Tab-separated table of C-alpha atoms in Angstrom:
chain	number	residue	atom	x	y	z
A	1	MET	CA	-2.349	-5.567	-15.696
A	2	LYS	CA	1.217	-6.092	-15.392
A	3	ARG	CA	2.591	-7.662	-11.848
A	4	ARG	CA	4.761	-3.991	-11.915
A	5	THR	CA	2.057	-2.332	-12.260
A	6	PHE	CA	0.032	-4.107	-9.685
A	7	ALA	CA	3.112	-3.948	-7.363
A	8	VAL	CA	3.200	0.076	-8.023
A	9	MET	CA	-0.592	1.221	-8.087
A	10	GLY	CA	-0.560	-0.994	-4.133
A	11	PHE	CA	2.454	0.791	-3.022
A	12	GLY	CA	1.085	3.948	-3.997
A	13	THR	CA	-2.458	3.397	-2.646
A	14	LEU	CA	-1.004	2.885	0.798
A	15	ALA	CA	2.038	5.707	0.223
A	16	LEU	CA	-1.632	8.082	-0.287
A	17	VAL	CA	-4.292	6.644	2.795
A	18	ILE	CA	-1.058	7.224	5.156
A	19	GLY	CA	-0.085	10.405	3.997
A	20	VAL	CA	-3.910	11.499	4.271
A	21	ALA	CA	-2.911	9.703	7.812
A	22	ALA	CA	-0.146	11.696	7.807
A	23	ILE	CA	-1.995	15.762	7.071
A	24	ARG	CA	-5.430	14.312	8.590
A	25	PRO	CA	-4.270	16.752	12.200
A	26	LEU	CA	-3.553	19.892	10.863
A	27	ALA	CA	-7.749	20.247	10.268
A	28	GLU	CA	-7.650	20.575	13.302
A	29	GLY	CA	-4.559	23.110	14.143
A	30	GLY	CA	-1.982	20.120	14.477
A	31	GLY	CA	1.302	19.156	12.652
A	32	VAL	CA	1.839	16.599	10.285
A	33	ASP	CA	2.274	13.042	12.125
A	34	ILE	CA	6.127	12.964	11.182
A	35	ASN	CA	5.648	8.670	12.018
A	36	TYR	CA	2.886	8.470	9.334
A	37	GLY	CA	4.743	11.224	7.172
A	38	PHE	CA	8.231	8.858	6.857
A	39	ILE	CA	5.757	6.107	6.261
A	40	ALA	CA	4.361	7.384	3.824
A	41	VAL	CA	7.633	8.824	1.831
A	42	ALA	CA	8.674	6.119	2.189
A	43	LEU	CA	5.856	3.759	1.012
A	44	ALA	CA	6.042	6.409	-2.000
A	45	PHE	CA	9.874	5.689	-2.760
A	46	LEU	CA	9.220	1.677	-2.879
A	47	ALA	CA	6.370	2.092	-5.564
A	48	GLY	CA	8.948	4.643	-7.770
A	49	TYR	CA	11.728	1.477	-6.927
A	50	TYR	CA	9.153	-0.869	-8.200
A	51	GLN	CA	8.372	0.863	-11.375
A	52	PHE	CA	11.610	1.200	-12.616
A	53	HIS	CA	13.830	-1.271	-10.883
A	54	SER	CA	11.760	-4.518	-10.631
A	55	GLU	CA	14.451	-6.986	-9.791
A	56	PRO	CA	11.960	-9.442	-7.070
A	57	PHE	CA	9.690	-10.162	-9.847
A	58	GLU	CA	10.955	-12.967	-11.946
A	59	ASN	CA	8.788	-11.362	-15.310
A	60	PRO	CA	7.672	-7.710	-13.905
A	61	ASP	CA	6.127	-7.114	-17.338
A	62	GLN	CA	3.717	-10.890	-17.224
A	63	PRO	CA	0.111	-10.581	-16.374
A	64	THR	CA	-0.815	-10.564	-12.450
A	65	PRO	CA	-2.115	-13.665	-11.317
A	66	ASP	CA	-5.455	-14.377	-9.986
A	67	TRP	CA	-4.563	-15.106	-6.613
A	68	TRP	CA	-2.970	-12.011	-6.339
A	69	PHE	CA	-6.183	-9.970	-6.518
A	70	LYS	CA	-7.921	-12.607	-4.288
A	71	LEU	CA	-5.447	-12.197	-2.105
A	72	THR	CA	-5.083	-8.671	-1.757
A	73	THR	CA	-8.944	-8.356	-1.590
A	74	ILE	CA	-9.028	-10.652	1.450
A	75	GLY	CA	-6.408	-8.675	3.174
A	76	VAL	CA	-8.603	-5.646	2.258
A	77	ALA	CA	-11.676	-7.019	3.727
A	78	VAL	CA	-9.926	-8.393	6.863
A	79	ALA	CA	-8.090	-4.587	7.470
A	80	ALA	CA	-11.456	-3.037	6.733
A	81	VAL	CA	-13.272	-5.165	9.874
A	82	LEU	CA	-9.821	-5.203	12.223
A	83	GLY	CA	-9.776	-1.406	11.886
A	84	GLY	CA	-14.167	-0.775	12.332
A	85	GLY	CA	-13.874	-3.172	15.321
A	86	ALA	CA	-10.637	-0.837	16.649
A	87	LEU	CA	-12.857	2.348	15.526
A	88	VAL	CA	-16.076	0.453	17.433
A	89	VAL	CA	-13.377	-0.139	21.062
A	90	LEU	CA	-11.954	3.000	21.341
A	91	THR	CA	-15.614	5.233	20.977
A	92	LEU	CA	-17.360	2.579	23.699
A	93	LEU	CA	-14.118	3.885	25.548
């Protein structure tokens, strides 16, 4: 996987997850959460930006280093544990 593709997929996935959080209140009869919606649009913009203008990377078409995947896995695991812990605490209150 190229470095550019890794960045686009990362920002795209975050935009999708936060976009779902933005439209979730529609299922309960509410409106779209504009704060989450704004963040989702900003992340989608970043995904498009990195696809076409990947200047932040020195060599955007080089293979992605293995440590990027390891760091991403650790970040997702920490986010899942913290999110699950917060959900448990909030349900107990």
